[in-house]
Amino acid sequence: MTTMLHRRAYDRLLTWKHEEQGASAILLEGARRVGKSTLATQFGGNEYRSYILIDFSNVDEAVLDLFRTQRTDLDRFFSYLSLYFGVTLYRRESLIIFDEVQFFPQARAFIKHLVADGRYDYIETGSLVSIRQNVEDILIPSEEDSLELNPLDFEEFLWAMDQRPMADAIRESFESKHPLPEAIHRKAMDLFREYMLIGGMPKPVADYADDHDFAQADKEKRRILSLYRKDVARFAKGYETKVLSIFDGLPGQLSKHEKRFSLASIGKTARMRDYEDSFFWLSDARITNNCYNSTDPHVGLRLDEDHTTLKCYMADTGLLVSHAFPAARNRTGVNSVYRDILFGKLELNEGMLVENIVAQQLKASGHDLFFYSRRDQTNAANTMEIDFLIQAPYANANLRLRVAPIEVKSTGRYGTKSLEKFKNKFGARVGSQIVLHPKQMRIDGDRMYLPLYMAHCL
């Protein structure tokens, strides 16, 4: 039996359905194999009297002809669509899903007229919906809302693992600022380490929830990585070599102390202007999460982002684990490697995984990713590195937004000099300071020391 996953995005689709009442379509964007089609069909089956799924990655030419030849006669269009799929459509009680709509952009352009007609609701799913070949010669409908589907965050992973009471306890602890009992804290950290290795892609998570077999989850993750490589060759026409050089270099880049992506590792003459499209492609495919340097941090972090200085994280940390380690020869070997990592017996730069998983949690919570980095050889007080910057309400400023710097620590022994320098330099712009670490929660004035398993709460 395969575990059914509850996704937070399901509730957002419910809100869209009840609030919009057919006034807009919704585009589910996300990486391949992140569960877009499954979510859309579950939603259609549960919340509508009937639904039709049109998979544009594998659809009969006759269906495409309906979109080409019947656009001006919607009565006939819907009648033929209903007959072809053998599904009765009910006014305001049926859903039509345009799955993998990037393979037929004309259908996306048609959404404007379908929404105006008002008979049914529409969900589109897609990857790479923003790259040039998928938006050429079409008018993006203003009647299209967008919802990004990310890999499961830690809370969703706990739901999948039948650990909802633990998920609720973590959330309540964060909101009350009251630490969990030590035994519960240790269990939460153990579960978080499992999550860090498995990641949040639905199939590996469901497989692991069913049988706790690392080897099967790893097999599924490697299939996804192989699919991504094939997608690069298929869709990144003209710069596939550059995209693959970045993709293949990610584990090495993230294992460095300074995780900023160094193009010098690709080639001595490599320049950002030549690779910017490749970074965008990987980000648009939701394979990576790009994190940009905010050179003069304030609440409008995007106003001062430096596109030439970035950190490039894998969108899913479980995929990063499989990407970083060669495949073991057999199931026993795979499980042995994972358990050695889980229990700290295998020497590796765990900071690579911890920082990547925090980036993944922040992204899932709706934050754009920024960091702050400055080197000043003449004044050490100006040299600092802040892992992440987010906007957050600040209690001492009547809950107005301030910059909240975040430092990520993979071990229990660390310093916080950069946080102190950052506060001294930017003063009133800075609100709460956050340290994410493996230890218990502790509040010290404006500084919150939070367990790593609370990153999704920020």
GROMACS .gro file of C-alpha atoms in nm:
model
  458
    1MET     CA    1   0.000   0.000   0.000
    2THR     CA    2   0.133   0.344  -0.095
    3THR     CA    3   0.099   0.620   0.165
    4MET     CA    4  -0.136   0.900   0.061
    5LEU     CA    5   0.035   1.233   0.116
    6HIS     CA    6  -0.145   1.536   0.252
    7ARG     CA    7  -0.010   1.850   0.087
    8ARG     CA    8  -0.049   2.198   0.230
    9ALA     CA    9  -0.117   2.317  -0.127
   10TYR     CA   10  -0.445   2.120  -0.124
   11ASP     CA   11  -0.587   2.368   0.127
   12ARG     CA   12  -0.472   2.657  -0.091
   13LEU     CA   13  -0.656   2.502  -0.386
   14LEU     CA   14  -0.969   2.482  -0.171
   15THR     CA   15  -0.937   2.851  -0.089
   16TRP     CA   16  -0.898   2.931  -0.460
   17LYS     CA   17  -1.206   2.724  -0.551
   18HIS     CA   18  -1.433   2.884  -0.293
   19GLU     CA   19  -1.307   3.243  -0.329
   20GLU     CA   20  -1.270   3.264  -0.708
   21GLN     CA   21  -1.586   3.071  -0.806
   22GLY     CA   22  -1.452   3.025  -1.159
   23ALA     CA   23  -1.320   3.382  -1.202
   24SER     CA   24  -0.966   3.255  -1.258
   25ALA     CA   25  -0.773   2.941  -1.347
   26ILE     CA   26  -0.480   2.831  -1.133
   27LEU     CA   27  -0.139   2.720  -1.256
   28LEU     CA   28   0.039   2.463  -1.040
   29GLU     CA   29   0.410   2.515  -1.103
   30GLY     CA   30   0.682   2.288  -0.976
   31ALA     CA   31   0.962   2.050  -1.058
   32ARG     CA   32   0.899   1.730  -1.244
   33ARG     CA   33   0.789   1.450  -1.007
   34VAL     CA   34   0.699   1.694  -0.728
   35GLY     CA   35   0.337   1.573  -0.733
   36LYS     CA   36   0.150   1.833  -0.940
   37SER     CA   37  -0.061   1.586  -1.140
   38THR     CA   38  -0.140   1.372  -0.836
   39LEU     CA   39  -0.250   1.676  -0.637
   40ALA     CA   40  -0.468   1.808  -0.921
   41THR     CA   41  -0.641   1.472  -0.977
   42GLN     CA   42  -0.695   1.415  -0.604
   43PHE     CA   43  -0.849   1.759  -0.582
   44GLY     CA   44  -1.067   1.696  -0.885
   45GLY     CA   45  -1.186   1.361  -0.750
   46ASN     CA   46  -1.263   1.492  -0.403
   47GLU     CA   47  -1.401   1.841  -0.465
   48TYR     CA   48  -1.597   1.813  -0.794
   49ARG     CA   49  -1.876   1.606  -0.936
   50SER     CA   50  -1.651   1.516  -1.233
   51TYR     CA   51  -1.316   1.608  -1.381
   52ILE     CA   52  -1.120   1.561  -1.704
   53LEU     CA   53  -0.742   1.528  -1.712
   54ILE     CA   54  -0.575   1.628  -2.040
   55ASP     CA   55  -0.209   1.522  -2.028
   56PHE     CA   56  -0.038   1.729  -2.297
   57SER     CA   57   0.282   1.525  -2.264
   58ASN     CA   58   0.096   1.222  -2.400
   59VAL     CA   59  -0.224   1.328  -2.571
   60ASP     CA   60  -0.391   1.214  -2.890
   61GLU     CA   61  -0.362   1.448  -3.187
   62ALA     CA   62  -0.742   1.451  -3.208
   63VAL     CA   63  -0.759   1.634  -2.875
   64LEU     CA   64  -0.505   1.892  -2.990
   65ASP     CA   65  -0.718   1.945  -3.300
   66LEU     CA   66  -1.012   2.040  -3.078
   67PHE     CA   67  -0.803   2.325  -2.936
   68ARG     CA   68  -0.702   2.434  -3.285
   69THR     CA   69  -1.036   2.405  -3.467
   70GLN     CA   70  -1.313   2.453  -3.209
   71ARG     CA   71  -1.190   2.759  -3.021
   72THR     CA   72  -1.474   2.979  -3.147
   73ASP     CA   73  -1.750   2.730  -3.068
   74LEU     CA   74  -1.725   2.642  -2.700
   75ASP     CA   75  -2.049   2.442  -2.695
   76ARG     CA   76  -1.906   2.205  -2.954
   77PHE     CA   77  -1.560   2.211  -2.791
   78PHE     CA   78  -1.697   2.093  -2.456
   79SER     CA   79  -1.931   1.842  -2.617
   80TYR     CA   80  -1.647   1.677  -2.811
   81LEU     CA   81  -1.417   1.688  -2.509
   82SER     CA   82  -1.682   1.516  -2.296
   83LEU     CA   83  -1.740   1.250  -2.562
   84TYR     CA   84  -1.368   1.183  -2.615
   85PHE     CA   85  -1.290   1.129  -2.245
   86GLY     CA   86  -1.624   0.967  -2.162
   87VAL     CA   87  -1.685   1.213  -1.878
   88THR     CA   88  -2.006   1.411  -1.825
   89LEU     CA   89  -1.935   1.777  -1.749
   90TYR     CA   90  -2.162   1.965  -1.508
   91ARG     CA   91  -2.189   2.343  -1.508
   92ARG     CA   92  -1.993   2.487  -1.209
   93GLU     CA   93  -1.943   2.134  -1.074
   94SER     CA   94  -1.666   2.005  -1.300
   95LEU     CA   95  -1.293   2.061  -1.325
   96ILE     CA   96  -1.075   2.043  -1.636
   97ILE     CA   97  -0.704   1.984  -1.576
   98PHE     CA   98  -0.447   2.091  -1.834
   99ASP     CA   99  -0.159   1.866  -1.726
  100GLU     CA  100   0.196   1.951  -1.838
  101VAL     CA  101   0.060   2.252  -2.022
  102GLN     CA  102   0.411   2.361  -2.125
  103PHE     CA  103   0.396   2.097  -2.401
  104PHE     CA  104   0.106   2.282  -2.566
  105PRO     CA  105   0.128   2.655  -2.481
  106GLN     CA  106  -0.174   2.734  -2.703
  107ALA     CA  107  -0.394   2.566  -2.441
  108ARG     CA  108  -0.258   2.805  -2.180
  109ALA     CA  109  -0.342   3.101  -2.403
  110PHE     CA  110  -0.697   2.958  -2.447
  111ILE     CA  111  -0.758   2.983  -2.069
  112LYS     CA  112  -0.865   3.348  -2.103
  113HIS     CA  113  -1.168   3.250  -2.313
  114LEU     CA  114  -1.252   2.942  -2.106
  115VAL     CA  115  -1.255   3.139  -1.781
  116ALA     CA  116  -1.468   3.410  -1.941
  117ASP     CA  117  -1.717   3.141  -2.046
  118GLY     CA  118  -1.748   3.047  -1.678
  119ARG     CA  119  -1.890   2.697  -1.705
  120TYR     CA  120  -1.610   2.502  -1.536
  121ASP     CA  121  -1.299   2.540  -1.322
  122TYR     CA  122  -0.948   2.495  -1.461
  123ILE     CA  123  -0.619   2.382  -1.310
  124GLU     CA  124  -0.303   2.388  -1.520
  125THR     CA  125   0.013   2.206  -1.419
  126GLY     CA  126   0.353   2.271  -1.566
  127SER     CA  127   0.728   2.281  -1.543
  128LEU     CA  128   0.954   2.520  -1.731
  129VAL     CA  129   0.654   2.740  -1.806
  130SER     CA  130   0.865   3.057  -1.824
  131ILE     CA  131   1.144   2.956  -2.062
  132ARG     CA  132   1.147   3.123  -2.399
  133GLN     CA  133   1.011   2.843  -2.615
  134ASN     CA  134   0.709   2.796  -2.384
  135VAL     CA  135   0.591   3.158  -2.390
  136GLU     CA  136   0.669   3.255  -2.750
  137ASP     CA  137   0.372   3.372  -2.954
  138ILE     CA  138   0.117   3.334  -2.672
  139LEU     CA  139  -0.052   3.589  -2.449
  140ILE     CA  140  -0.020   3.484  -2.084
  141PRO     CA  141  -0.376   3.506  -1.946
  142SER     CA  142  -0.434   3.762  -1.672
  143GLU     CA  143  -0.707   3.529  -1.545
  144GLU     CA  144  -0.438   3.281  -1.434
  145ASP     CA  145  -0.333   3.262  -1.069
  146SER     CA  146  -0.016   3.076  -0.981
  147LEU     CA  147   0.063   2.832  -0.700
  148GLU     CA  148   0.412   2.691  -0.658
  149LEU     CA  149   0.429   2.329  -0.543
  150ASN     CA  150   0.755   2.259  -0.364
  151PRO     CA  151   0.892   1.932  -0.226
  152LEU     CA  152   0.734   1.838   0.106
  153ASP     CA  153   0.856   2.051   0.395
  154PHE     CA  154   0.938   1.889   0.729
  155GLU     CA  155   0.585   1.928   0.863
  156GLU     CA  156   0.438   1.754   0.556
  157PHE     CA  157   0.702   1.482   0.593
  158LEU     CA  158   0.590   1.426   0.953
  159TRP     CA  159   0.230   1.398   0.835
  160ALA     CA  160   0.339   1.133   0.583
  161MET     CA  161   0.525   0.944   0.856
  162ASP     CA  162   0.209   0.934   1.072
  163GLN     CA  163   0.371   1.180   1.314
  164ARG     CA  164   0.103   1.449   1.316
  165PRO     CA  165   0.116   1.488   1.698
  166MET     CA  166   0.489   1.562   1.668
  167ALA     CA  167   0.421   1.814   1.391
  168ASP     CA  168   0.159   1.986   1.608
  169ALA     CA  169   0.392   1.989   1.910
  170ILE     CA  170   0.672   2.152   1.711
  171ARG     CA  171   0.437   2.418   1.576
  172GLU     CA  172   0.294   2.492   1.922
  173SER     CA  173   0.644   2.507   2.073
  174PHE     CA  174   0.755   2.758   1.810
  175GLU     CA  175   0.449   2.979   1.856
  176SER     CA  176   0.462   2.973   2.236
  177LYS     CA  177   0.844   3.000   2.245
  178HIS     CA  178   0.844   2.719   2.500
  179PRO     CA  179   1.103   2.444   2.432
  180LEU     CA  180   1.000   2.082   2.390
  181PRO     CA  181   1.097   1.833   2.662
  182GLU     CA  182   1.445   1.694   2.600
  183ALA     CA  183   1.327   1.344   2.502
  184ILE     CA  184   1.081   1.488   2.247
  185HIS     CA  185   1.350   1.725   2.118
  186ARG     CA  186   1.586   1.431   2.054
  187LYS     CA  187   1.313   1.239   1.872
  188ALA     CA  188   1.230   1.544   1.660
  189MET     CA  189   1.598   1.582   1.566
  190ASP     CA  190   1.616   1.213   1.469
  191LEU     CA  191   1.311   1.254   1.244
  192PHE     CA  192   1.460   1.571   1.096
  193ARG     CA  193   1.780   1.386   1.006
  194GLU     CA  194   1.574   1.116   0.834
  195TYR     CA  195   1.393   1.388   0.642
  196MET     CA  196   1.724   1.548   0.545
  197LEU     CA  197   1.834   1.220   0.384
  198ILE     CA  198   1.504   1.125   0.220
  199GLY     CA  199   1.403   1.476   0.115
  200GLY     CA  200   1.058   1.588   0.012
  201MET     CA  201   0.990   1.439  -0.332
  202PRO     CA  202   0.656   1.254  -0.298
  203LYS     CA  203   0.746   0.907  -0.432
  204PRO     CA  204   1.062   0.859  -0.221
  205VAL     CA  205   0.876   0.990   0.085
  206ALA     CA  206   0.578   0.759   0.028
  207ASP     CA  207   0.807   0.460  -0.026
  208TYR     CA  208   1.003   0.538   0.290
  209ALA     CA  209   0.686   0.590   0.493
  210ASP     CA  210   0.564   0.247   0.382
  211ASP     CA  211   0.872   0.036   0.460
  212HIS     CA  212   1.152   0.260   0.602
  213ASP     CA  213   1.383   0.129   0.329
  214PHE     CA  214   1.650   0.384   0.239
  215ALA     CA  215   1.750   0.180  -0.067
  216GLN     CA  216   1.409   0.203  -0.235
  217ALA     CA  217   1.391   0.577  -0.168
  218ASP     CA  218   1.740   0.622  -0.310
  219LYS     CA  219   1.643   0.427  -0.621
  220GLU     CA  220   1.347   0.659  -0.680
  221LYS     CA  221   1.561   0.969  -0.622
  222ARG     CA  222   1.817   0.852  -0.878
  223ARG     CA  223   1.538   0.802  -1.130
  224ILE     CA  224   1.435   1.164  -1.075
  225LEU     CA  225   1.794   1.286  -1.118
  226SER     CA  226   1.818   1.088  -1.442
  227LEU     CA  227   1.493   1.246  -1.562
  228TYR     CA  228   1.632   1.592  -1.488
  229ARG     CA  229   1.942   1.521  -1.696
  230LYS     CA  230   1.722   1.407  -1.986
  231ASP     CA  231   1.512   1.723  -1.952
  232VAL     CA  232   1.826   1.935  -1.978
  233ALA     CA  233   1.925   1.762  -2.301
  234ARG     CA  234   1.571   1.796  -2.435
  235PHE     CA  235   1.475   2.150  -2.337
  236ALA     CA  236   1.791   2.353  -2.266
  237LYS     CA  237   1.870   2.380  -2.635
  238GLY     CA  238   2.181   2.582  -2.711
  239TYR     CA  239   2.316   2.587  -2.357
  240GLU     CA  240   2.263   2.233  -2.225
  241THR     CA  241   2.636   2.189  -2.162
  242LYS     CA  242   2.644   2.495  -1.936
  243VAL     CA  243   2.333   2.383  -1.748
  244LEU     CA  244   2.481   2.037  -1.690
  245SER     CA  245   2.813   2.181  -1.574
  246ILE     CA  246   2.629   2.378  -1.304
  247PHE     CA  247   2.406   2.083  -1.212
  248ASP     CA  248   2.698   1.841  -1.185
  249GLY     CA  249   2.902   2.092  -0.986
  250LEU     CA  250   2.640   2.158  -0.717
  251PRO     CA  251   2.758   1.905  -0.455
  252GLY     CA  252   3.117   2.028  -0.483
  253GLN     CA  253   3.014   2.393  -0.459
  254LEU     CA  254   2.791   2.335  -0.156
  255SER     CA  255   3.056   2.132   0.026
  256LYS     CA  256   3.286   2.436   0.041
  257HIS     CA  257   3.300   2.656   0.350
  258GLU     CA  258   3.184   2.952   0.140
  259LYS     CA  259   2.891   2.819  -0.056
  260ARG     CA  260   2.879   3.095  -0.315
  261PHE     CA  261   2.890   2.941  -0.662
  262SER     CA  262   3.236   2.988  -0.812
  263LEU     CA  263   3.234   2.981  -1.191
  264ALA     CA  264   3.612   2.941  -1.182
  265SER     CA  265   3.549   2.577  -1.094
  266ILE     CA  266   3.383   2.535  -1.435
  267GLY     CA  267   3.648   2.718  -1.635
  268LYS     CA  268   3.903   2.994  -1.597
  269THR     CA  269   3.725   3.212  -1.852
  270ALA     CA  270   3.369   3.144  -1.728
  271ARG     CA  271   3.172   3.464  -1.663
  272MET     CA  272   2.830   3.512  -1.504
  273ARG     CA  273   2.694   3.693  -1.811
  274ASP     CA  274   2.752   3.370  -2.008
  275TYR     CA  275   2.588   3.146  -1.746
  276GLU     CA  276   2.299   3.360  -1.620
  277ASP     CA  277   2.047   3.190  -1.852
  278SER     CA  278   2.165   2.851  -1.729
  279PHE     CA  279   2.108   2.942  -1.364
  280PHE     CA  280   1.765   3.074  -1.460
  281TRP     CA  281   1.682   2.751  -1.647
  282LEU     CA  282   1.761   2.535  -1.344
  283SER     CA  283   1.564   2.766  -1.117
  284ASP     CA  284   1.265   2.779  -1.354
  285ALA     CA  285   1.269   2.399  -1.371
  286ARG     CA  286   1.257   2.409  -0.988
  287ILE     CA  287   1.568   2.190  -0.979
  288THR     CA  288   1.759   2.456  -0.783
  289ASN     CA  289   1.685   2.739  -0.541
  290ASN     CA  290   1.900   3.043  -0.617
  291CYS     CA  291   1.999   3.264  -0.322
  292TYR     CA  292   2.129   3.615  -0.406
  293ASN     CA  293   2.353   3.850  -0.214
  294SER     CA  294   2.162   4.153  -0.083
  295THR     CA  295   2.433   4.418  -0.082
  296ASP     CA  296   2.255   4.679   0.132
  297PRO     CA  297   1.997   4.487   0.337
  298HIS     CA  298   1.668   4.650   0.431
  299VAL     CA  299   1.305   4.541   0.415
  300GLY     CA  300   1.308   4.562   0.032
  301LEU     CA  301   1.571   4.287   0.000
  302ARG     CA  302   1.516   4.246  -0.372
  303LEU     CA  303   1.603   4.611  -0.440
  304ASP     CA  304   1.972   4.547  -0.372
  305GLU     CA  305   2.021   4.190  -0.493
  306ASP     CA  306   2.345   4.116  -0.676
  307HIS     CA  307   2.283   3.866  -0.955
  308THR     CA  308   2.655   3.810  -1.006
  309THR     CA  309   2.696   3.668  -0.654
  310LEU     CA  310   2.473   3.374  -0.567
  311LYS     CA  311   2.447   3.049  -0.382
  312CYS     CA  312   2.279   2.771  -0.577
  313TYR     CA  313   2.104   2.509  -0.363
  314MET     CA  314   1.936   2.190  -0.477
  315ALA     CA  315   1.560   2.236  -0.446
  316ASP     CA  316   1.538   1.902  -0.266
  317THR     CA  317   1.802   1.795  -0.014
  318GLY     CA  318   1.722   1.426  -0.054
  319LEU     CA  319   1.812   1.458  -0.422
  320LEU     CA  320   2.134   1.635  -0.319
  321VAL     CA  321   2.227   1.335  -0.102
  322SER     CA  322   2.183   1.094  -0.395
  323HIS     CA  323   2.354   1.340  -0.632
  324ALA     CA  324   2.656   1.369  -0.401
  325PHE     CA  325   2.718   1.000  -0.338
  326PRO     CA  326   2.779   0.731  -0.603
  327ALA     CA  327   2.520   0.456  -0.612
  328ALA     CA  328   2.607   0.155  -0.394
  329ARG     CA  329   2.612  -0.185  -0.565
  330ASN     CA  330   2.323  -0.342  -0.376
  331ARG     CA  331   2.036  -0.270  -0.137
  332THR     CA  332   2.240  -0.364   0.169
  333GLY     CA  333   2.518  -0.126   0.067
  334VAL     CA  334   2.275   0.163   0.011
  335ASN     CA  335   2.108   0.115   0.349
  336SER     CA  336   2.449   0.092   0.516
  337VAL     CA  337   2.564   0.424   0.364
  338TYR     CA  338   2.243   0.601   0.468
  339ARG     CA  339   2.258   0.467   0.823
  340ASP     CA  340   2.622   0.570   0.854
  341ILE     CA  341   2.522   0.924   0.753
  342LEU     CA  342   2.219   0.916   0.983
  343PHE     CA  343   2.425   0.821   1.287
  344GLY     CA  344   2.724   1.041   1.204
  345LYS     CA  345   2.961   0.752   1.125
  346LEU     CA  346   3.043   0.865   0.771
  347GLU     CA  347   3.273   1.161   0.734
  348LEU     CA  348   3.111   1.431   0.524
  349ASN     CA  349   3.044   1.802   0.531
  350GLU     CA  350   2.708   1.788   0.704
  351GLY     CA  351   2.688   2.167   0.685
  352MET     CA  352   2.622   2.124   0.312
  353LEU     CA  353   2.305   1.926   0.382
  354VAL     CA  354   2.191   2.137   0.677
  355GLU     CA  355   2.219   2.469   0.495
  356ASN     CA  356   2.049   2.321   0.188
  357ILE     CA  357   1.757   2.185   0.395
  358VAL     CA  358   1.707   2.525   0.561
  359ALA     CA  359   1.698   2.692   0.217
  360GLN     CA  360   1.438   2.432   0.117
  361GLN     CA  361   1.222   2.508   0.424
  362LEU     CA  362   1.241   2.886   0.374
  363LYS     CA  363   1.144   2.848   0.008
  364ALA     CA  364   0.849   2.623   0.098
  365SER     CA  365   0.733   2.887   0.348
  366GLY     CA  366   0.718   3.148   0.071
  367HIS     CA  367   1.045   3.334   0.131
  368ASP     CA  368   1.269   3.449  -0.151
  369LEU     CA  369   1.627   3.353  -0.072
  370PHE     CA  370   1.890   3.616   0.012
  371PHE     CA  371   2.217   3.620   0.202
  372TYR     CA  372   2.470   3.886   0.299
  373SER     CA  373   2.841   3.859   0.232
  374ARG     CA  374   3.112   4.119   0.255
  375ARG     CA  375   3.491   4.101   0.260
  376ASP     CA  376   3.686   4.408   0.379
  377GLN     CA  377   4.060   4.358   0.411
  378THR     CA  378   4.106   4.702   0.566
  379ASN     CA  379   3.841   4.671   0.839
  380ALA     CA  380   3.763   4.331   0.993
  381ALA     CA  381   3.443   4.472   1.146
  382ASN     CA  382   3.293   4.490   0.796
  383THR     CA  383   3.382   4.130   0.705
  384MET     CA  384   3.086   3.902   0.769
  385GLU     CA  385   2.877   3.624   0.618
  386ILE     CA  386   2.507   3.582   0.701
  387ASP     CA  387   2.357   3.259   0.566
  388PHE     CA  388   2.003   3.388   0.500
  389LEU     CA  389   1.801   3.708   0.526
  390ILE     CA  390   1.423   3.716   0.552
  391GLN     CA  391   1.159   3.979   0.625
  392ALA     CA  392   0.978   3.925   0.955
  393PRO     CA  393   0.757   4.127   1.193
  394TYR     CA  394   0.957   4.272   1.483
  395ALA     CA  395   0.792   4.297   1.824
  396ASN     CA  396   0.997   4.599   1.929
  397ALA     CA  397   0.880   4.794   1.622
  398ASN     CA  398   0.504   4.737   1.666
  399LEU     CA  399   0.531   4.427   1.447
  400ARG     CA  400   0.653   4.626   1.147
  401LEU     CA  401   0.873   4.431   0.907
  402ARG     CA  402   1.246   4.425   0.967
  403VAL     CA  403   1.536   4.227   0.824
  404ALA     CA  404   1.585   3.903   1.020
  405PRO     CA  405   1.934   3.754   0.970
  406ILE     CA  406   1.960   3.376   0.998
  407GLU     CA  407   2.271   3.175   1.082
  408VAL     CA  408   2.265   2.797   1.027
  409LYS     CA  409   2.477   2.571   1.247
  410SER     CA  410   2.520   2.199   1.189
  411THR     CA  411   2.700   2.129   1.519
  412GLY     CA  412   2.653   2.232   1.880
  413ARG     CA  413   2.978   2.434   1.895
  414TYR     CA  414   2.983   2.760   1.701
  415GLY     CA  415   3.030   3.135   1.716
  416THR     CA  416   2.793   3.419   1.621
  417LYS     CA  417   3.033   3.706   1.543
  418SER     CA  418   2.874   3.774   1.205
  419LEU     CA  419   2.532   3.826   1.364
  420GLU     CA  420   2.679   4.075   1.609
  421LYS     CA  421   2.862   4.262   1.331
  422PHE     CA  422   2.546   4.266   1.119
  423LYS     CA  423   2.339   4.418   1.401
  424ASN     CA  424   2.607   4.677   1.471
  425LYS     CA  425   2.634   4.777   1.106
  426PHE     CA  426   2.266   4.796   1.010
  427GLY     CA  427   2.113   4.895   1.344
  428ALA     CA  428   1.742   4.974   1.332
  429ARG     CA  429   1.696   4.787   1.003
  430VAL     CA  430   1.754   4.461   1.192
  431GLY     CA  431   1.481   4.285   1.386
  432SER     CA  432   1.500   3.942   1.542
  433GLN     CA  433   1.823   3.748   1.492
  434ILE     CA  434   1.784   3.375   1.440
  435VAL     CA  435   2.025   3.088   1.496
  436LEU     CA  436   1.912   2.749   1.367
  437HIS     CA  437   2.108   2.475   1.542
  438PRO     CA  438   2.077   2.112   1.660
  439LYS     CA  439   2.024   2.214   2.023
  440GLN     CA  440   1.720   2.318   2.225
  441MET     CA  441   1.525   2.640   2.183
  442ARG     CA  442   1.657   2.939   2.374
  443ILE     CA  443   1.549   3.305   2.364
  444ASP     CA  444   1.807   3.569   2.449
  445GLY     CA  445   1.666   3.919   2.396
  446ASP     CA  446   1.632   3.981   2.023
  447ARG     CA  447   1.807   3.656   1.942
  448MET     CA  448   1.622   3.328   1.898
  449TYR     CA  449   1.811   3.001   1.908
  450LEU     CA  450   1.579   2.754   1.737
  451PRO     CA  451   1.617   2.380   1.672
  452LEU     CA  452   1.675   2.301   1.304
  453TYR     CA  453   1.341   2.121   1.290
  454MET     CA  454   1.163   2.457   1.332
  455ALA     CA  455   1.300   2.611   1.012
  456HIS     CA  456   0.969   2.551   0.830
  457CYS     CA  457   0.790   2.763   1.095
  458LEU     CA  458   0.975   3.085   1.000
   0.00000   0.00000   0.00000
